[in-house]
Tab-separated table of C-alpha atoms and ligand atoms in Angstrom:
chain	number	residue	atom	x	y	z
H	1	MET	CA	-7.417	-20.833	1.653
H	2	THR	CA	-3.568	-20.775	4.383
H	3	ARG	CA	-2.353	-17.693	4.335
H	4	LYS	CA	1.134	-17.513	6.922
H	5	LYS	CA	0.420	-15.429	9.122
H	6	VAL	CA	2.318	-11.684	10.162
H	7	ILE	CA	3.145	-10.471	13.257
H	8	TYR	CA	4.110	-6.850	12.812
H	9	GLY	CA	5.858	-4.302	15.168
H	10	ASN	CA	4.682	-0.819	15.938
H	11	TRP	CA	7.656	0.716	17.619
H	12	LYS	CA	5.389	4.191	17.717
H	13	MET	CA	7.872	6.838	19.143
H	14	ASN	CA	9.807	4.627	21.402
H	15	GLN	CA	13.192	2.563	22.230
H	16	ASN	CA	16.140	4.396	22.650
H	17	LEU	CA	19.165	3.218	20.728
H	18	ALA	CA	20.331	1.111	23.130
H	19	GLU	CA	17.141	-0.720	23.918
H	20	VAL	CA	16.967	-1.443	19.907
H	21	ARG	CA	20.437	-3.275	20.467
H	22	THR	CA	19.283	-4.874	23.844
H	23	PHE	CA	15.955	-6.207	22.103
H	24	PHE	CA	17.844	-7.610	19.258
H	25	ASN	CA	20.766	-9.233	21.048
H	26	GLU	CA	18.142	-10.582	23.282
H	27	LEU	CA	15.879	-12.107	20.234
H	28	SER	CA	18.798	-13.736	18.851
H	29	SER	CA	19.219	-15.472	21.893
H	30	PHE	CA	16.002	-17.232	21.388
H	31	LYS	CA	17.162	-18.603	18.148
H	32	PRO	CA	14.048	-17.673	16.668
H	33	ASP	CA	12.894	-20.193	13.988
H	34	TRP	CA	9.175	-19.059	12.902
H	35	LYS	CA	7.352	-20.610	10.113
H	36	CYS	CA	5.055	-16.984	9.868
H	37	VAL	CA	6.639	-13.575	8.705
H	38	ALA	CA	7.724	-11.249	11.396
H	39	GLY	CA	8.911	-7.898	11.092
H	40	ILE	CA	9.118	-4.439	13.102
H	41	ALA	CA	8.798	-0.632	12.185
H	42	PRO	CA	11.388	1.272	14.319
H	43	GLN	CA	11.594	5.162	14.506
H	44	PHE	CA	13.134	6.836	11.169
H	45	ILE	CA	16.256	7.238	12.878
H	46	HIS	CA	16.606	3.714	13.814
H	47	ILE	CA	15.986	1.784	10.241
H	48	PRO	CA	19.548	1.581	9.336
H	49	GLU	CA	21.006	-0.022	12.775
H	50	VAL	CA	17.420	-1.580	12.429
H	51	LEU	CA	18.299	-3.103	8.891
H	52	SER	CA	21.490	-4.530	9.989
H	53	LEU	CA	20.267	-6.173	13.394
H	54	ALA	CA	17.459	-7.719	11.692
H	55	GLY	CA	18.549	-9.054	8.678
H	56	SER	CA	19.829	-12.504	10.203
H	57	LEU	CA	16.653	-12.956	12.616
H	58	ASN	CA	14.638	-13.337	9.348
H	59	VAL	CA	12.582	-10.378	10.241
H	60	LYS	CA	11.249	-7.662	8.161
H	61	VAL	CA	11.984	-3.948	8.628
H	62	GLY	CA	9.396	-1.173	8.144
H	63	ALA	CA	8.218	2.932	8.407
H	64	GLN	CA	6.049	4.261	10.533
H	65	ASN	CA	5.092	6.190	7.424
H	66	ALA	CA	6.387	7.502	4.093
H	67	SER	CA	5.664	11.370	2.464
H	68	HIS	CA	3.072	11.624	-0.694
H	69	LYS	CA	6.012	12.725	-2.284
H	70	ASN	CA	9.596	11.489	-3.888
H	71	ASN	CA	11.414	14.917	-3.165
H	72	GLY	CA	11.297	18.844	-2.801
H	73	ALA	CA	10.507	21.209	0.226
H	74	PHE	CA	9.006	19.066	2.356
H	75	THR	CA	10.737	19.932	5.432
H	76	GLY	CA	10.376	16.462	7.856
H	77	ASP	CA	9.011	14.034	5.915
H	78	ILE	CA	10.689	11.102	4.352
H	79	SER	CA	10.315	10.255	0.633
H	80	PRO	CA	9.247	6.744	0.232
H	81	LEU	CA	12.063	6.297	-2.143
H	82	SER	CA	14.652	6.607	0.612
H	83	LEU	CA	13.260	4.114	2.070
H	84	THR	CA	13.426	1.782	-0.942
H	85	ASP	CA	16.613	3.011	-1.102
H	86	MET	CA	17.854	1.873	2.305
H	87	GLY	CA	16.130	-1.917	2.260
H	88	VAL	CA	13.279	-1.204	3.706
H	89	HIS	CA	10.175	-3.731	3.108
H	90	PHE	CA	7.375	-2.066	4.479
H	91	THR	CA	5.646	1.437	5.409
H	92	LEU	CA	2.325	1.732	7.394
H	93	ILE	CA	0.209	4.258	6.065
H	94	GLY	CA	-2.990	5.413	7.880
H	95	HIS	CA	-2.271	5.018	11.607
H	96	SER	CA	-4.871	6.063	13.901
H	97	GLU	CA	-2.549	8.401	15.121
H	98	ARG	CA	-1.704	10.101	12.029
H	99	ARG	CA	-4.816	10.606	11.300
H	100	SER	CA	-6.107	11.895	14.865
H	101	ILE	CA	-2.977	14.024	15.979
H	102	PHE	CA	-1.269	14.779	12.540
H	103	LYS	CA	-4.567	15.181	10.736
H	104	GLU	CA	-3.126	13.328	8.051
H	105	ASP	CA	-7.111	12.896	5.612
H	106	ASP	CA	-8.170	9.881	3.437
H	107	GLU	CA	-6.796	12.071	0.340
H	108	LEU	CA	-3.323	12.444	1.914
H	109	LEU	CA	-3.405	8.660	2.443
H	110	ASN	CA	-4.931	8.066	-0.351
H	111	GLU	CA	-1.316	9.742	-2.158
H	112	LYS	CA	0.618	8.081	0.012
H	113	THR	CA	-0.513	4.678	-0.634
H	114	LYS	CA	-0.381	4.953	-4.077
H	115	LEU	CA	3.203	6.665	-4.581
H	116	ALA	CA	4.626	3.932	-1.664
H	117	LEU	CA	3.593	1.127	-3.928
H	118	THR	CA	4.987	2.692	-7.010
H	119	HIS	CA	8.198	2.082	-5.486
H	120	GLY	CA	8.009	-0.859	-4.634
H	121	LEU	CA	6.508	-0.630	-0.916
H	122	GLU	CA	4.695	-2.992	0.724
H	123	VAL	CA	1.931	-0.833	2.237
H	124	VAL	CA	0.156	-1.612	5.746
H	125	PHE	CA	-2.825	0.349	5.076
H	126	CYS	CA	-4.328	1.163	8.889
H	127	ILE	CA	-8.060	1.418	9.341
H	128	GLY	CA	-10.826	1.442	11.812
H	129	GLU	CA	-13.370	3.146	14.345
H	130	THR	CA	-13.820	5.293	17.503
H	131	LEU	CA	-15.901	4.069	20.365
H	132	GLU	CA	-17.904	6.294	19.485
H	133	GLN	CA	-18.409	5.591	15.495
H	134	ARG	CA	-19.006	2.090	17.213
H	135	LYS	CA	-21.740	2.493	19.372
H	136	SER	CA	-23.565	4.463	17.259
H	137	GLY	CA	-23.474	1.286	15.029
H	138	ASN	CA	-21.506	3.240	11.875
H	139	THR	CA	-18.081	0.907	12.396
H	140	PHE	CA	-19.487	-1.203	9.030
H	141	LYS	CA	-19.664	2.418	7.005
H	142	VAL	CA	-16.744	4.057	8.179
H	143	ILE	CA	-14.780	1.073	7.596
H	144	GLU	CA	-15.884	1.146	4.071
H	145	THR	CA	-15.312	4.962	3.972
H	146	GLN	CA	-12.050	5.061	4.520
H	147	LEU	CA	-11.793	1.751	2.140
H	148	ALA	CA	-12.820	3.337	-0.572
H	149	ASN	CA	-11.509	6.935	-0.267
H	150	GLY	CA	-8.348	5.221	0.999
H	151	LEU	CA	-7.760	2.884	-2.241
H	152	LYS	CA	-9.641	4.639	-4.444
H	153	ASP	CA	-7.582	4.814	-8.168
H	154	LEU	CA	-5.540	1.639	-7.068
H	155	GLU	CA	-4.786	-0.945	-9.877
H	156	LYS	CA	-5.360	-4.603	-9.433
H	157	SER	CA	-1.531	-5.437	-9.464
H	158	SER	CA	-0.850	-2.178	-6.481
H	159	LEU	CA	-4.112	-4.212	-4.514
H	160	LYS	CA	-2.149	-7.489	-4.623
H	161	LYS	CA	0.614	-5.272	-2.682
H	162	ILE	CA	-1.584	-3.932	0.376
H	163	ILE	CA	-2.226	-5.314	3.558
H	164	LEU	CA	-4.800	-4.169	5.330
H	165	ALA	CA	-4.622	-3.789	9.411
H	166	TYR	CA	-8.063	-2.928	11.041
H	167	GLU	CA	-7.413	-1.466	14.282
H	168	PRO	CA	-10.347	-0.058	16.252
H	169	VAL	CA	-8.887	2.961	17.628
H	170	TRP	CA	-10.672	2.029	21.137
H	171	ALA	CA	-8.348	-1.047	21.490
H	172	ILE	CA	-5.026	0.694	20.502
H	173	GLY	CA	-3.171	0.976	23.896
H	174	THR	CA	-6.152	0.545	25.985
H	175	GLY	CA	-5.827	-3.166	27.266
H	176	VAL	CA	-9.215	-3.726	25.366
H	177	THR	CA	-8.320	-6.067	23.045
H	178	ALA	CA	-11.642	-6.800	20.102
H	179	THR	CA	-12.932	-10.157	20.849
H	180	PRO	CA	-12.013	-12.576	17.866
H	181	LYS	CA	-15.653	-12.352	16.912
H	182	GLN	CA	-15.636	-8.339	16.785
H	183	ALA	CA	-12.128	-8.125	15.106
H	184	GLY	CA	-13.328	-11.243	12.546
H	185	GLU	CA	-16.537	-10.015	11.068
H	186	VAL	CA	-14.840	-6.300	10.340
H	187	HIS	CA	-12.004	-8.525	8.415
H	188	THR	CA	-14.226	-10.197	6.866
H	189	PHE	CA	-16.060	-7.395	5.968
H	190	ILE	CA	-12.532	-6.028	4.784
H	191	ARG	CA	-12.400	-9.300	2.671
H	192	ASN	CA	-15.645	-9.181	0.708
H	193	TYR	CA	-15.660	-5.452	-0.019
H	194	LEU	CA	-12.336	-5.761	-1.750
H	195	LYS	CA	-13.871	-8.746	-3.874
H	196	GLU	CA	-17.058	-7.213	-4.785
H	197	LYS	CA	-15.961	-3.092	-4.781
H	198	THR	CA	-12.757	-3.561	-6.558
H	199	ASN	CA	-13.425	-7.080	-8.288
H	200	PHE	CA	-10.143	-8.111	-6.404
H	201	ASP	CA	-9.184	-11.847	-5.282
H	202	SER	CA	-8.926	-11.032	-2.316
H	203	GLU	CA	-8.922	-14.606	-1.190
H	204	GLU	CA	-4.735	-13.863	-1.198
H	205	THR	CA	-4.946	-10.427	0.906
H	206	VAL	CA	-3.539	-9.826	4.358
H	207	ILE	CA	-5.830	-8.299	6.802
H	208	LEU	CA	-4.364	-7.971	9.916
H	209	TYR	CA	-5.523	-6.936	13.437
H	210	GLY	CA	-4.086	-4.200	15.525
H	211	GLY	CA	-5.293	-3.002	19.438
H	212	SER	CA	-3.745	-4.508	22.647
H	213	VAL	CA	-2.683	-7.924	20.648
H	214	LYS	CA	-0.366	-10.120	23.333
H	215	PRO	CA	0.891	-13.225	23.560
H	216	ASP	CA	-1.705	-14.241	25.697
H	217	ASN	CA	-4.696	-13.602	23.554
H	218	VAL	CA	-2.814	-13.766	19.503
H	219	PHE	CA	-3.432	-16.993	19.398
H	220	GLU	CA	-7.479	-16.917	19.483
H	221	LEU	CA	-7.813	-14.008	17.765
H	222	LEU	CA	-5.017	-15.771	14.613
H	223	SER	CA	-7.625	-18.679	14.867
H	224	HIS	CA	-10.431	-16.251	12.603
H	225	GLU	CA	-10.300	-17.636	9.291
H	226	ASP	CA	-10.200	-14.277	8.181
H	227	ILE	CA	-7.700	-12.311	10.995
H	228	ASP	CA	-4.139	-12.949	9.315
H	229	GLY	CA	-1.910	-11.673	11.933
H	230	ALA	CA	-1.473	-8.974	14.207
H	231	LEU	CA	-0.206	-5.269	14.243
H	232	VAL	CA	1.477	-5.154	17.969
H	233	GLY	CA	2.411	-2.226	19.355
H	234	GLY	CA	3.007	-2.430	22.984
H	235	ALA	CA	3.905	-6.065	23.494
H	236	SER	CA	6.497	-5.767	20.450
H	237	LEU	CA	8.584	-3.496	22.356
H	238	LYS	CA	10.141	-6.346	24.578
H	239	ALA	CA	11.958	-9.240	22.787
H	240	ARG	CA	10.611	-12.363	24.950
H	241	ASP	CA	7.099	-10.970	24.450
H	242	PHE	CA	7.291	-10.400	20.496
H	243	ALA	CA	9.247	-13.610	20.516
H	244	ASP	CA	6.280	-15.162	22.440
H	245	LEU	CA	4.183	-13.072	19.664
H	246	CYS	CA	6.030	-15.035	16.598
H	247	ASN	CA	6.069	-18.548	18.147
H	248	GLU	CA	2.188	-18.493	18.471
H	249	ALA	CA	2.342	-17.161	15.179
H	250	SER	CA	4.073	-19.825	13.751
H	251	LYS	CA	1.390	-22.673	15.340
H	252	PHE	CA	-0.927	-22.101	12.234
B	1	LIG	P1	-1.202	-1.950	21.314
B	1	LIG	O1	-0.927	-3.175	20.414
B	1	LIG	O2	-0.213	-0.892	22.248
B	1	LIG	O3	-2.606	-1.694	21.627
B	1	LIG	O4	-1.428	-1.217	19.673
B	1	LIG	C1	-1.573	-0.948	18.471
B	1	LIG	C2	-0.574	-0.120	17.509
B	1	LIG	O5	-1.343	0.904	17.652
B	1	LIG	C3	-0.486	-1.304	16.855
B	1	LIG	O6	-0.103	-0.296	15.462
């Protein structure tokens, strides 16, 4: 089955306002006409600006996180309701930096995921093992636990709106990319897990790979039948690279 390839950029805590504007100016000068689905998740504060710049380019806008609550005394948090209110299309949940630096655990991530989906946000649920876990042969066990806990009690109708992102921690920002075989076997495992454990027809589920994806390695990765796209950090910050990633993804 052919799923449309997806390129989502995660800008993390990068780009100032001038750089945001330059990025979209440059991107529009390339007259993008991609067949893939493209999206950018900027810092929260730049979301309104990015929404106004990205719309005409057919680039979806995402958040990098969303609260587990709708509103109330949660200083510093951003409600998923405010995100949909603004016109945000998707949110990342459970990025490894949220898990390790901000200590977000499976239970919290499960709450966040359920709430965001309730409000119609597309959730890009991120999972991945550390180098230590891979070396000790625990990759699939870690992935299975993250899936079981993170997607706990999700309705089938919600699973339909979820994108999974496999981002091995050892490949994030390191310049070391998983080989298509390494990434592909985990993607296949994820698809089969969904099929078997949730009884959900996961053939339609989009599963992204993230971790040192660049214009020159993205085609090979996306050539694997279970790798439906990429979640890109560093290489999504420059308009030329982002456009090249989308051009490659449009070849499928
Ligand atoms: P890099 O592409 O910079 O390795 O980052 C990957 C990532 O964390 C995307 O969410």
